[in-house]
mmCIF file with all atom_site columns, C-alpha atoms in Angstrom:
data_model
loop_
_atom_site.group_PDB
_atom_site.id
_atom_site.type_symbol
_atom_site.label_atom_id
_atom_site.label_alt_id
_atom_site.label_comp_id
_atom_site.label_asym_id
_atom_site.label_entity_id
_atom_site.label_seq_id
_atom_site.pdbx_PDB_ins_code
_atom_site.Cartn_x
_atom_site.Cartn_y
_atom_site.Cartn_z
_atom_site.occupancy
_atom_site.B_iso_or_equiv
_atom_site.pdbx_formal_charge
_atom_site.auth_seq_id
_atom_site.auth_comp_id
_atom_site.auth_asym_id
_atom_site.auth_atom_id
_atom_site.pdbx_PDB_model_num
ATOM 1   C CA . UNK A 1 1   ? 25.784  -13.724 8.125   1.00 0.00 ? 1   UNK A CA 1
ATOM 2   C CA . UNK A 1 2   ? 29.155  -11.888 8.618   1.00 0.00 ? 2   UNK A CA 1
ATOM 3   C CA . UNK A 1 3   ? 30.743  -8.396  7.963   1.00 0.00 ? 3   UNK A CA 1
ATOM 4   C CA . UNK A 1 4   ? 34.347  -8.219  8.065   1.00 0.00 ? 4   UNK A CA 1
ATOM 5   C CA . UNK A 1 5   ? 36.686  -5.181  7.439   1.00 0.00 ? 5   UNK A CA 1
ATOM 6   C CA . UNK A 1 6   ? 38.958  -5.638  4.792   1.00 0.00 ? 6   UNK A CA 1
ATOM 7   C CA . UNK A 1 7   ? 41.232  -2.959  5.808   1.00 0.00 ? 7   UNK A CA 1
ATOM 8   C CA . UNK A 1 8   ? 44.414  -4.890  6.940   1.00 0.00 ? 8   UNK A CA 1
ATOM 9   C CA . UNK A 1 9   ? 45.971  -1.990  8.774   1.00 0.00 ? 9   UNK A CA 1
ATOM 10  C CA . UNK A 1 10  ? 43.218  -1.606  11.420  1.00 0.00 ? 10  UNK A CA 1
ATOM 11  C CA . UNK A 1 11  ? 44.174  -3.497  14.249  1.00 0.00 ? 11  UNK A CA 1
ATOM 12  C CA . UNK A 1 12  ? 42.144  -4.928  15.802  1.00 0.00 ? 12  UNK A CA 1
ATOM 13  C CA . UNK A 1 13  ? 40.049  -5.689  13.344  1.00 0.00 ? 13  UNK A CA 1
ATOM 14  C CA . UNK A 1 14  ? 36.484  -6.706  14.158  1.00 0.00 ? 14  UNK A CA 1
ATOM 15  C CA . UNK A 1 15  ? 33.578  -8.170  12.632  1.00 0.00 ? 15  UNK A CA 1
ATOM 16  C CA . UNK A 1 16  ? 29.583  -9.223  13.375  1.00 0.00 ? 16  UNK A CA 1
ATOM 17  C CA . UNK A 1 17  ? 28.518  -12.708 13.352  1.00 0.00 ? 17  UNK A CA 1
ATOM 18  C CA . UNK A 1 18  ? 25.036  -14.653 14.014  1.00 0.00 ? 18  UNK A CA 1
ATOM 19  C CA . UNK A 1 19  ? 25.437  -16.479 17.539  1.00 0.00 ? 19  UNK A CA 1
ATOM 20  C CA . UNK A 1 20  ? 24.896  -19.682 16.476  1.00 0.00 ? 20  UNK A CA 1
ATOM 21  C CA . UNK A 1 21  ? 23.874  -20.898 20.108  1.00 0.00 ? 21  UNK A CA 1
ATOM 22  C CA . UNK A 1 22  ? 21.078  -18.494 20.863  1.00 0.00 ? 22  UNK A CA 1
ATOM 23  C CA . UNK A 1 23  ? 18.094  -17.393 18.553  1.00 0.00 ? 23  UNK A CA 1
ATOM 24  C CA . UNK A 1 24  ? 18.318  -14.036 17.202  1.00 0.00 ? 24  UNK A CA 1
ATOM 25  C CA . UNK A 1 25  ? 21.609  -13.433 18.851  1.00 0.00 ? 25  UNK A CA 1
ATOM 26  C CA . UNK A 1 26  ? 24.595  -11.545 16.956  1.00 0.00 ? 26  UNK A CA 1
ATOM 27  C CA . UNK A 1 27  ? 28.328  -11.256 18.305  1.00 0.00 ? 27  UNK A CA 1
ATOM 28  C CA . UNK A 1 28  ? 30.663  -8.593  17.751  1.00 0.00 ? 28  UNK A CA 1
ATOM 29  C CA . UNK A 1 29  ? 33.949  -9.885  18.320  1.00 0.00 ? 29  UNK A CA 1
ATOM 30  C CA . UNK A 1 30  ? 37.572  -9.041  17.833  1.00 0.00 ? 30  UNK A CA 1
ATOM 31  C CA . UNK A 1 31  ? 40.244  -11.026 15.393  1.00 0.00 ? 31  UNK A CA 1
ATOM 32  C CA . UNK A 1 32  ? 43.474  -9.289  15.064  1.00 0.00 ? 32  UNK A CA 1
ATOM 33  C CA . UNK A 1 33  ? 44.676  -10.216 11.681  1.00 0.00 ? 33  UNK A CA 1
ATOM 34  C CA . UNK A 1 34  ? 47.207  -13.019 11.797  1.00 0.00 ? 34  UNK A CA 1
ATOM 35  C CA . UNK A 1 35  ? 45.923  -13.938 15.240  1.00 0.00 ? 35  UNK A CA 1
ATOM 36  C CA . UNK A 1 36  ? 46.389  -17.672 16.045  1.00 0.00 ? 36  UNK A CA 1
ATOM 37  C CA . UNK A 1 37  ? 43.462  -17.550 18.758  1.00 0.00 ? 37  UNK A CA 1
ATOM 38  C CA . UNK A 1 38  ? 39.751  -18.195 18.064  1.00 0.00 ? 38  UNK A CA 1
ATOM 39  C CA . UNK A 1 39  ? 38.083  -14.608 17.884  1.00 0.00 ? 39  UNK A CA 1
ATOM 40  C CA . UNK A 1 40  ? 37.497  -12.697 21.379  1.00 0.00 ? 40  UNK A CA 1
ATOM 41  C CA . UNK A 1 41  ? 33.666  -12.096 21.539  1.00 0.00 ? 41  UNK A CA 1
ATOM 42  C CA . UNK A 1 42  ? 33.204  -8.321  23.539  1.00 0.00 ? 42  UNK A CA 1
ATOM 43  C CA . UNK A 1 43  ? 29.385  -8.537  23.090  1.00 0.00 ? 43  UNK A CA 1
ATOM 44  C CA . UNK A 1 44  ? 26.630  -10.341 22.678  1.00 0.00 ? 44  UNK A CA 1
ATOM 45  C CA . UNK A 1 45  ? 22.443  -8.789  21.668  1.00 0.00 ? 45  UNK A CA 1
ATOM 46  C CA . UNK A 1 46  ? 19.886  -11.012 21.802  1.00 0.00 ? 46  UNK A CA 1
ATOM 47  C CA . UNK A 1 47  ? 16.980  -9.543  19.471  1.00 0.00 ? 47  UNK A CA 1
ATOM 48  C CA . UNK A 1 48  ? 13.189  -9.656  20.719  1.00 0.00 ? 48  UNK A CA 1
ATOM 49  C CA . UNK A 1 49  ? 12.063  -10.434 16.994  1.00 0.00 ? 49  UNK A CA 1
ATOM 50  C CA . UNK A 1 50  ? 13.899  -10.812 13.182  1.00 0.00 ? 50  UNK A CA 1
ATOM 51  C CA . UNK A 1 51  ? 12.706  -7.649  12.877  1.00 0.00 ? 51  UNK A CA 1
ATOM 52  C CA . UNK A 1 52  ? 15.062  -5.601  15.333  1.00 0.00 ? 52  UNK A CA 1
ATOM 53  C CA . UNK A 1 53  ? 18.216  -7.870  14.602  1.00 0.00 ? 53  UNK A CA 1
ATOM 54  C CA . UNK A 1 54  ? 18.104  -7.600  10.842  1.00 0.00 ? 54  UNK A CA 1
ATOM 55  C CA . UNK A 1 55  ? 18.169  -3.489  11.684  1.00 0.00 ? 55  UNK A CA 1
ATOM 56  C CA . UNK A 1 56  ? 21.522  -3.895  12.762  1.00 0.00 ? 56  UNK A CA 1
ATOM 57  C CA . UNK A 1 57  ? 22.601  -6.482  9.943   1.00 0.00 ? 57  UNK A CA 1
ATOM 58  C CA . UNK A 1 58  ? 20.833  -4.466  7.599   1.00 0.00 ? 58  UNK A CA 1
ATOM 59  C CA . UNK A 1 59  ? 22.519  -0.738  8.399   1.00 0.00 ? 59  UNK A CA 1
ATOM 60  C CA . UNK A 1 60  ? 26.107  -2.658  8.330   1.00 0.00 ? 60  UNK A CA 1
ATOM 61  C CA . UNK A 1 61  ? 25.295  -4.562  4.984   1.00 0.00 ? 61  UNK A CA 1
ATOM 62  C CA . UNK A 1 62  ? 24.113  -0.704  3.521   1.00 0.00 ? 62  UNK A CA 1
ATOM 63  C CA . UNK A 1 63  ? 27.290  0.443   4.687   1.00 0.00 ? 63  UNK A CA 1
ATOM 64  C CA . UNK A 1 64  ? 25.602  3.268   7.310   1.00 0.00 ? 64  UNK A CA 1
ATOM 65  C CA . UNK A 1 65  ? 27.135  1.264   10.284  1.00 0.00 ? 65  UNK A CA 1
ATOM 66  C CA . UNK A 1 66  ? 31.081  0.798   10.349  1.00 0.00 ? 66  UNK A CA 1
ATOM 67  C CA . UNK A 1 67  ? 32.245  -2.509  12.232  1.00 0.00 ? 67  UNK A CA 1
ATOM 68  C CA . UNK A 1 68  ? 35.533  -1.202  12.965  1.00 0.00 ? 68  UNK A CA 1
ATOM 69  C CA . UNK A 1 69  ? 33.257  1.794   14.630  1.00 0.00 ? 69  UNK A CA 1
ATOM 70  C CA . UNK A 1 70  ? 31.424  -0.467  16.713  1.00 0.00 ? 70  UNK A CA 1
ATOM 71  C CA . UNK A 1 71  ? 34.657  -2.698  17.764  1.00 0.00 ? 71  UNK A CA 1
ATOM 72  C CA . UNK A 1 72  ? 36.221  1.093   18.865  1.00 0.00 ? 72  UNK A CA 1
ATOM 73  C CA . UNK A 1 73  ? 33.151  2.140   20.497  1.00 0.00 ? 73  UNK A CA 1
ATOM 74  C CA . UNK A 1 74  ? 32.523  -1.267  22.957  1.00 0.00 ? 74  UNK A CA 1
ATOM 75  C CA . UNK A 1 75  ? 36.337  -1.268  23.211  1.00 0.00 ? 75  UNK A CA 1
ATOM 76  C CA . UNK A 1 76  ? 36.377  2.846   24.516  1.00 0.00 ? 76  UNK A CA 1
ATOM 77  C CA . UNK A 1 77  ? 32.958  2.734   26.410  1.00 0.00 ? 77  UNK A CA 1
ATOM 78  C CA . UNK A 1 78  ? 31.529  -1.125  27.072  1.00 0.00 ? 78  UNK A CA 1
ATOM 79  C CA . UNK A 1 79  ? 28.861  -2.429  25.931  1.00 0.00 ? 79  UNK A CA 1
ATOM 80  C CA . UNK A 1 80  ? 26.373  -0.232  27.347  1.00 0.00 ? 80  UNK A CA 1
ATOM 81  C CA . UNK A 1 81  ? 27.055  2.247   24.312  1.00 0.00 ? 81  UNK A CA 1
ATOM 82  C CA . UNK A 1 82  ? 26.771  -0.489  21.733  1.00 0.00 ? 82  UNK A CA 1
ATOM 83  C CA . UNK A 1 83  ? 23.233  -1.672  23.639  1.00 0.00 ? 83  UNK A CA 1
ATOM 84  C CA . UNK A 1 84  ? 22.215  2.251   23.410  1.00 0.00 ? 84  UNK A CA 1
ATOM 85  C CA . UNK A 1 85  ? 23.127  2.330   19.858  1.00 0.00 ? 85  UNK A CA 1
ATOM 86  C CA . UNK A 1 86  ? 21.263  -1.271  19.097  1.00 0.00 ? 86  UNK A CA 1
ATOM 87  C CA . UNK A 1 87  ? 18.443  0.313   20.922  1.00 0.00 ? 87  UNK A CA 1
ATOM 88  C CA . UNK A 1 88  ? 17.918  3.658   18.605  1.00 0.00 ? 88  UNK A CA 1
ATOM 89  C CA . UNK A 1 89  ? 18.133  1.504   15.713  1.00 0.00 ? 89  UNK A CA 1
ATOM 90  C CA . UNK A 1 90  ? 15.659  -1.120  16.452  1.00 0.00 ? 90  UNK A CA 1
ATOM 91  C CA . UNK A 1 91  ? 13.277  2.059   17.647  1.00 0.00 ? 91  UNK A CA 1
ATOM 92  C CA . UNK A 1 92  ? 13.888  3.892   14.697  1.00 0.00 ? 92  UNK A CA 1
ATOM 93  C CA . UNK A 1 93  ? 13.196  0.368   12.751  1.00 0.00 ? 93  UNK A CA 1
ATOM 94  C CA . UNK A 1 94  ? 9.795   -0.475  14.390  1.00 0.00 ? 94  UNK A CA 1
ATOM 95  C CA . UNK A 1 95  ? 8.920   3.154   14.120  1.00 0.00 ? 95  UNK A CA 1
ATOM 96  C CA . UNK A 1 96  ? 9.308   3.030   10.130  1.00 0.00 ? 96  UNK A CA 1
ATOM 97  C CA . UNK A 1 97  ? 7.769   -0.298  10.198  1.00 0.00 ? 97  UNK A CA 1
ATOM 98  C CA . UNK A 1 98  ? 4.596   1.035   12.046  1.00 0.00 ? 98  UNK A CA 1
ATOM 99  C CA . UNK A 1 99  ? 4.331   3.589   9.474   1.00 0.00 ? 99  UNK A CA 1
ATOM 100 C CA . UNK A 1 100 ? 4.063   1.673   6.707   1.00 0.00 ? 100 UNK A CA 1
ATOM 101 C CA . UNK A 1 101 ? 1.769   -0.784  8.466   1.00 0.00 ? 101 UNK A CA 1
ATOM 102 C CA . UNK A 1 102 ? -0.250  2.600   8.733   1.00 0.00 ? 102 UNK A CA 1
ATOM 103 C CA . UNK A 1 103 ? 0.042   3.356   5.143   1.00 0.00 ? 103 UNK A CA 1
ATOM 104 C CA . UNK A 1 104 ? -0.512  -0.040  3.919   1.00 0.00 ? 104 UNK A CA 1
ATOM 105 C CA . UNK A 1 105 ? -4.079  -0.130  5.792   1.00 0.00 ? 105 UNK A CA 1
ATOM 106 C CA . UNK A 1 106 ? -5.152  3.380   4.676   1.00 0.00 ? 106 UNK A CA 1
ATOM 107 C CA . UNK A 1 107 ? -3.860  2.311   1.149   1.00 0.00 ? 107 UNK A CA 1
ATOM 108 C CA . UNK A 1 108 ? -6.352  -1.076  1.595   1.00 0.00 ? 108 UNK A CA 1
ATOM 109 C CA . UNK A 1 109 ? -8.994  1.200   3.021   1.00 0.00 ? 109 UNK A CA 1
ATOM 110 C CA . UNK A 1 110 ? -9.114  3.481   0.444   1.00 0.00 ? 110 UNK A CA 1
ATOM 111 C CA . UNK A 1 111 ? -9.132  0.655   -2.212  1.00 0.00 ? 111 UNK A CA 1
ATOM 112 C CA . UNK A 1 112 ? -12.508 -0.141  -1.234  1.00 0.00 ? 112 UNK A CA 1
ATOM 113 C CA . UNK A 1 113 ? -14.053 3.402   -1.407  1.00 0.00 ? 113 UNK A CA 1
ATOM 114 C CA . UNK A 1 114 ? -15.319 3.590   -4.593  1.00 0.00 ? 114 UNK A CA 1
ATOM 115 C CA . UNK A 1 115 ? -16.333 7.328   -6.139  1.00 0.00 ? 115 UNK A CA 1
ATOM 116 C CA . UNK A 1 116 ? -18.598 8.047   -9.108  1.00 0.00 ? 116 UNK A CA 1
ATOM 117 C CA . UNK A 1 117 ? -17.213 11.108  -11.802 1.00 0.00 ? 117 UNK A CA 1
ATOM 118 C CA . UNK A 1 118 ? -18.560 12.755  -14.519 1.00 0.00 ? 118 UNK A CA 1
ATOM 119 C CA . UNK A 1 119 ? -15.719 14.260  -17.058 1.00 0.00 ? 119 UNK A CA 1
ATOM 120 C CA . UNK A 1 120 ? -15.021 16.018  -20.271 1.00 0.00 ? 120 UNK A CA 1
ATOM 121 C CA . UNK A 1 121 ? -12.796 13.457  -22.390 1.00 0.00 ? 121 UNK A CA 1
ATOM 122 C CA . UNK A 1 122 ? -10.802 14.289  -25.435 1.00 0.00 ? 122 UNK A CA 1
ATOM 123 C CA . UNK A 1 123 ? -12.801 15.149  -28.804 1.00 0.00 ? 123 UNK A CA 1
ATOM 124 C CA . UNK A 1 124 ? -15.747 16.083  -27.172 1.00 0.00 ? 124 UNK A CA 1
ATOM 125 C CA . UNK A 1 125 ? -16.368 13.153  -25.800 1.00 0.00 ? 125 UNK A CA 1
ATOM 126 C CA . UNK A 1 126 ? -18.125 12.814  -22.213 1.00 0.00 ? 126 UNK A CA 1
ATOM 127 C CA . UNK A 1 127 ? -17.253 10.057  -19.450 1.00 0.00 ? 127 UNK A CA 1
ATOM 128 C CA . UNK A 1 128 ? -19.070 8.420   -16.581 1.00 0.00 ? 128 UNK A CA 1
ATOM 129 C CA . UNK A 1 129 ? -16.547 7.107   -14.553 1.00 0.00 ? 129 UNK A CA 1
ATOM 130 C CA . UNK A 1 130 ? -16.175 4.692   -11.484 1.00 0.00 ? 130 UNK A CA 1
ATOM 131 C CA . UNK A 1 131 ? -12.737 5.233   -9.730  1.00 0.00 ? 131 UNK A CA 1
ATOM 132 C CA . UNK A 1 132 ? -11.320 4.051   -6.243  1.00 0.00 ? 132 UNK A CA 1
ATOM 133 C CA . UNK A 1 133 ? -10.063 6.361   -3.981  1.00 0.00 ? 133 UNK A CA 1
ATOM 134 C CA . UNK A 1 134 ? -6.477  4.325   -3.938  1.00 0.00 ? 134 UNK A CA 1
ATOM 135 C CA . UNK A 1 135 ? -6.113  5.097   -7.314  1.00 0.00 ? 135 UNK A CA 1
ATOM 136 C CA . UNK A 1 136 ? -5.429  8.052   -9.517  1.00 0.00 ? 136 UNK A CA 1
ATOM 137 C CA . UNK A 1 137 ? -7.181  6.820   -12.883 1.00 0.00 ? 137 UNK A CA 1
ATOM 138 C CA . UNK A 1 138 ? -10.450 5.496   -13.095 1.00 0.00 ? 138 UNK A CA 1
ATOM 139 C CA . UNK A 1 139 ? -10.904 1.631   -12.886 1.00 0.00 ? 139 UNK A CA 1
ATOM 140 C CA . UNK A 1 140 ? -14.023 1.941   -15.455 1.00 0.00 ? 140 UNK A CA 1
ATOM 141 C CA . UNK A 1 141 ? -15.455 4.233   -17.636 1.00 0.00 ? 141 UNK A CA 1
ATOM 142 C CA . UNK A 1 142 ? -17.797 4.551   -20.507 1.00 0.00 ? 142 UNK A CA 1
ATOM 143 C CA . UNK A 1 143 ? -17.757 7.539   -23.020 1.00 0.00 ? 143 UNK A CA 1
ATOM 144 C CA . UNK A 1 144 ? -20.844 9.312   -24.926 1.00 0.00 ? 144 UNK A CA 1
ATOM 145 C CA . UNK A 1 145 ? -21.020 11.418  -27.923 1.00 0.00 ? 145 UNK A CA 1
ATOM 146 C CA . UNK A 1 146 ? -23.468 13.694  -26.044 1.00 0.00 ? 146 UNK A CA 1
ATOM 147 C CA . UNK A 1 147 ? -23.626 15.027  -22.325 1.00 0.00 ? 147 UNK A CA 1
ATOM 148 C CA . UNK A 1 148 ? -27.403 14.065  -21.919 1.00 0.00 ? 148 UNK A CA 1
ATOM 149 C CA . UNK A 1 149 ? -26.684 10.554  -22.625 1.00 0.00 ? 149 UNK A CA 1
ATOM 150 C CA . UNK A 1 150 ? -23.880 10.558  -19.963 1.00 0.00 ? 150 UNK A CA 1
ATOM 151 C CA . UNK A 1 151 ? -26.109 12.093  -17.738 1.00 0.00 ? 151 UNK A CA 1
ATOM 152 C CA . UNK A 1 152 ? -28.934 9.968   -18.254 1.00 0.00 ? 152 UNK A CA 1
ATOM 153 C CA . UNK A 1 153 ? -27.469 6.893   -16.559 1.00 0.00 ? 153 UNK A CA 1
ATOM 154 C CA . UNK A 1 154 ? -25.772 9.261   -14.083 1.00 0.00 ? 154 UNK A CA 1
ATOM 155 C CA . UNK A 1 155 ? -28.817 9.910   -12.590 1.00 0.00 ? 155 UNK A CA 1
ATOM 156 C CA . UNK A 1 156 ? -29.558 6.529   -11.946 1.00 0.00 ? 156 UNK A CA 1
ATOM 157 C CA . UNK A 1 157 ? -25.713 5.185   -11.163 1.00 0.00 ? 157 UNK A CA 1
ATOM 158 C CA . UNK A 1 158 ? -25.406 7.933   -8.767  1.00 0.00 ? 158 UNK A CA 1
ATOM 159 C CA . UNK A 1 159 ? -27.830 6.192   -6.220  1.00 0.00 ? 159 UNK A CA 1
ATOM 160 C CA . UNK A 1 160 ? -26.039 2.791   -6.349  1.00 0.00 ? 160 UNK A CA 1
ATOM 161 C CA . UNK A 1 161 ? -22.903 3.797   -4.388  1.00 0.00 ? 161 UNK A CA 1
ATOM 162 C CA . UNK A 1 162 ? -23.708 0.553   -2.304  1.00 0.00 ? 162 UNK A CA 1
ATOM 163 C CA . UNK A 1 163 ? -22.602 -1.659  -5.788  1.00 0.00 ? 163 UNK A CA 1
ATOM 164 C CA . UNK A 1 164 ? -19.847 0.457   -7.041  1.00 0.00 ? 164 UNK A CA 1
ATOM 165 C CA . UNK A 1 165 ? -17.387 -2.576  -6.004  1.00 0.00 ? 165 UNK A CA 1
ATOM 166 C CA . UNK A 1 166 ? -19.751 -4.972  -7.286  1.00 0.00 ? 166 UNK A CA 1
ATOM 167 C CA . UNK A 1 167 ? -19.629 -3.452  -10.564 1.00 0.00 ? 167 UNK A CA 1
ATOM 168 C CA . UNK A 1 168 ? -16.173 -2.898  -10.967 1.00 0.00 ? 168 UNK A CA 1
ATOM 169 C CA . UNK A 1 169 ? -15.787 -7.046  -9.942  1.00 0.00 ? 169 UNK A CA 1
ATOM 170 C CA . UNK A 1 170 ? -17.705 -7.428  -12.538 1.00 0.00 ? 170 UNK A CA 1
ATOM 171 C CA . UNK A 1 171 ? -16.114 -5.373  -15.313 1.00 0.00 ? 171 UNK A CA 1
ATOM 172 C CA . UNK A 1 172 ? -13.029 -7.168  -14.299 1.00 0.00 ? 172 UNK A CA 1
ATOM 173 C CA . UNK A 1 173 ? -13.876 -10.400 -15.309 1.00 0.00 ? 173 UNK A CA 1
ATOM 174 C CA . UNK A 1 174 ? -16.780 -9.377  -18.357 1.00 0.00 ? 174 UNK A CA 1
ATOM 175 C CA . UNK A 1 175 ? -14.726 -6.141  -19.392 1.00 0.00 ? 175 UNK A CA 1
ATOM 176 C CA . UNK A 1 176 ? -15.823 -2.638  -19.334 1.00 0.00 ? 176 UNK A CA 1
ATOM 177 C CA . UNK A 1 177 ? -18.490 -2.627  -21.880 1.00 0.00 ? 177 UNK A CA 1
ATOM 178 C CA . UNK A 1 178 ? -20.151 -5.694  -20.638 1.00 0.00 ? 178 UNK A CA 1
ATOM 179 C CA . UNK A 1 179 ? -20.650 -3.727  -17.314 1.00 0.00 ? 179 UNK A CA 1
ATOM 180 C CA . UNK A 1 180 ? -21.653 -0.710  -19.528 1.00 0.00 ? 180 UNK A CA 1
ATOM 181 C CA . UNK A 1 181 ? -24.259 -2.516  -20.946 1.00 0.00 ? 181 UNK A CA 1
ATOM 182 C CA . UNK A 1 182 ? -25.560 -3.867  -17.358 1.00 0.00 ? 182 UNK A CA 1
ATOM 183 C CA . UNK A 1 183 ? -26.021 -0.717  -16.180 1.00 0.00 ? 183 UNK A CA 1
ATOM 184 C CA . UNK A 1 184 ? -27.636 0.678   -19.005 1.00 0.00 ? 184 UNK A CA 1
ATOM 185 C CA . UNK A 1 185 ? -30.409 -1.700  -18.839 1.00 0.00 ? 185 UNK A CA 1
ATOM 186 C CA . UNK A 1 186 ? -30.804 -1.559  -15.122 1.00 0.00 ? 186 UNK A CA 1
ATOM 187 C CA . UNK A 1 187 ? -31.414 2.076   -16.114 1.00 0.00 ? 187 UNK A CA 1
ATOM 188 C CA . UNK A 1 188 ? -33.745 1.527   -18.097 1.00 0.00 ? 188 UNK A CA 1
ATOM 189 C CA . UNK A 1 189 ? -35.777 -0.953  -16.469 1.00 0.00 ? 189 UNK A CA 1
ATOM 190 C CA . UNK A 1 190 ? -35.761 1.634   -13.430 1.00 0.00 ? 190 UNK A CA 1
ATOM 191 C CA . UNK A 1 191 ? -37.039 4.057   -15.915 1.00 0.00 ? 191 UNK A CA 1
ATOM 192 C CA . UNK A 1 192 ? -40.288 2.228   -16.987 1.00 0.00 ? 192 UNK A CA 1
ATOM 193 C CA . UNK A 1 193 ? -40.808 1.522   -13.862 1.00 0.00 ? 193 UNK A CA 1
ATOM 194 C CA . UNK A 1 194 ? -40.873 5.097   -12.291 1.00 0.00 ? 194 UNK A CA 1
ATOM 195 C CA . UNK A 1 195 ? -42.472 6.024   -14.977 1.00 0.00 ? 195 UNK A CA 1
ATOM 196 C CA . UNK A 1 196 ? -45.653 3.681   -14.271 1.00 0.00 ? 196 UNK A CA 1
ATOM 197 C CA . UNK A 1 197 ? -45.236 4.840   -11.003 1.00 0.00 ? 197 UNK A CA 1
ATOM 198 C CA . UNK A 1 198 ? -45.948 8.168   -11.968 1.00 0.00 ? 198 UNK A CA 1
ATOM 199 C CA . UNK A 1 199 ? -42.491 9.534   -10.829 1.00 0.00 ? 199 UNK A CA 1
ATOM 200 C CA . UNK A 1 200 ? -40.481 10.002  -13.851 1.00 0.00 ? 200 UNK A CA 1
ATOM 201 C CA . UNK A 1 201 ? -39.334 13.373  -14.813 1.00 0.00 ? 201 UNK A CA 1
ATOM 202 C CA . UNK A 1 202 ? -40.013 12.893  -18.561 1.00 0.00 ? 202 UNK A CA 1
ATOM 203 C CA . UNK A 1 203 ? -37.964 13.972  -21.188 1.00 0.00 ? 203 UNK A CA 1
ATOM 204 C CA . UNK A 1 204 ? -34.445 12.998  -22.084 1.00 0.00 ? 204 UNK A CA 1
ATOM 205 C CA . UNK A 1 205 ? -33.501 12.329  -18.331 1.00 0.00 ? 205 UNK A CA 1
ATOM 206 C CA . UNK A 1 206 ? -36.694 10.473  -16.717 1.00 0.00 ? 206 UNK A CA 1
ATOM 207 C CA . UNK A 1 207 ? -34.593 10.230  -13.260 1.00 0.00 ? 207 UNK A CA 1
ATOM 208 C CA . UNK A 1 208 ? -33.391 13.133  -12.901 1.00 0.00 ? 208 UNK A CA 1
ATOM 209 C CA . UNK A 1 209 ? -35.934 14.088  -9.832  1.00 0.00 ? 209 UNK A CA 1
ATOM 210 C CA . UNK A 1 210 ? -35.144 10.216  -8.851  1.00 0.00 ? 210 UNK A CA 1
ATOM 211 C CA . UNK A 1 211 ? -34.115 10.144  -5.661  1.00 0.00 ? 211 UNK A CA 1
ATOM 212 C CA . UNK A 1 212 ? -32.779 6.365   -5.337  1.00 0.00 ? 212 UNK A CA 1
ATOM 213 C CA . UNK A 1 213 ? -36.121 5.288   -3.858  1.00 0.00 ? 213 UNK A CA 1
#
């Protein structure tokens, strides 16, 4: 991988090339244009990993790092200022890197955190929603005509925060309304059976005292 200057009238003119003798290497070297001699290499940066070379590549392919800046600066001060500038940009590199490692594991946390909502939909309707925390819609829902059906088998989804990812698995292969259907007769099964317990509430919402046990 090599950038040259195309700007005949700097002289010298210099350019970055991989070292093809040593891993992760680059060269800066000097080529005066019309030069009969093989190019004069005035330094040499092995990388520790891919990673920190390509940050150098990188900045001179997106055009924030001059080669003609870099020949002047080794030329003016050694090589000492080119390893100081190498070194900020690698930092600054691993430092953006590490941040999006960060992000990327909060993002894959949060995917698994799975919240339960109750919401007022458009034309009246009323939704029961399961939504993960990585996300800003809900990844299932189910809509009723009236708030005390909603509710109903709230009362009883509410206490299975343990299977919210096992339901939404399995709305994503059977669909939404197969899992809607699931749940609604786990509810009710739950229901008869507080009931013969003698725990049910009664009424339109028998769980609504439930507490999940």
């Amino acid at each position: 991988m090599q950038n040259m200057t195309d700007n005949a009238d700097a002289l010298p003119a210099f350019r970055i090339g991989l070292n093809s003798k040593r891993k992760r290497a680059i060269d800066l070297l000097v080529d005066p244009p019309g030069s009969q001699m093989e190019p004069l290499t005035i330094w040499t940066r092995q990388f520790a990993t891919d990673e920190d070379r390509d940050a150098l590549l990188e900045g001179m392919d997106e055009g924030r790092i001059d080669p003609i800046f870099l020949g002047r600066l080794t030329m003016t001060f050694g090589g000492a200022a080119l390893d100081d500038l190498a070194d900020g940009l690698t930092a600054a590199a691993r430092a953006r890197r590490l941040e999006e490692e960060k992000a990327e594991a909060q993002r894959a946390r949060e995917h698994l955190v799975v919240d339960l909502y109750t919401r007022e939909g458009k034309h009246g309707r009323h939704l029961l929603e399961l939504q993960r925390m990585s996300c800003n819609k809900a990844d299932w829902k189910v809509a009723y005509d009236r708030a005390i059906e909603r509710d109903r088998l709230c009362d009883w989804l509410r206490w299975q925060k343990s299977r919210f990812l096992e339901f939404l698995d399995h709305a994503a292969q059977h669909g939404d309304e197969a899992l809607a259907r699931l749940l609604v007769d786990e509810m009710f099964a739950t229901e008869r059976r507080v009931k013969k317990e003698g725990r049910g509430a009664g009424g339109s919402r028998p769980l609504r005292m439930w507490r999940g046990d």
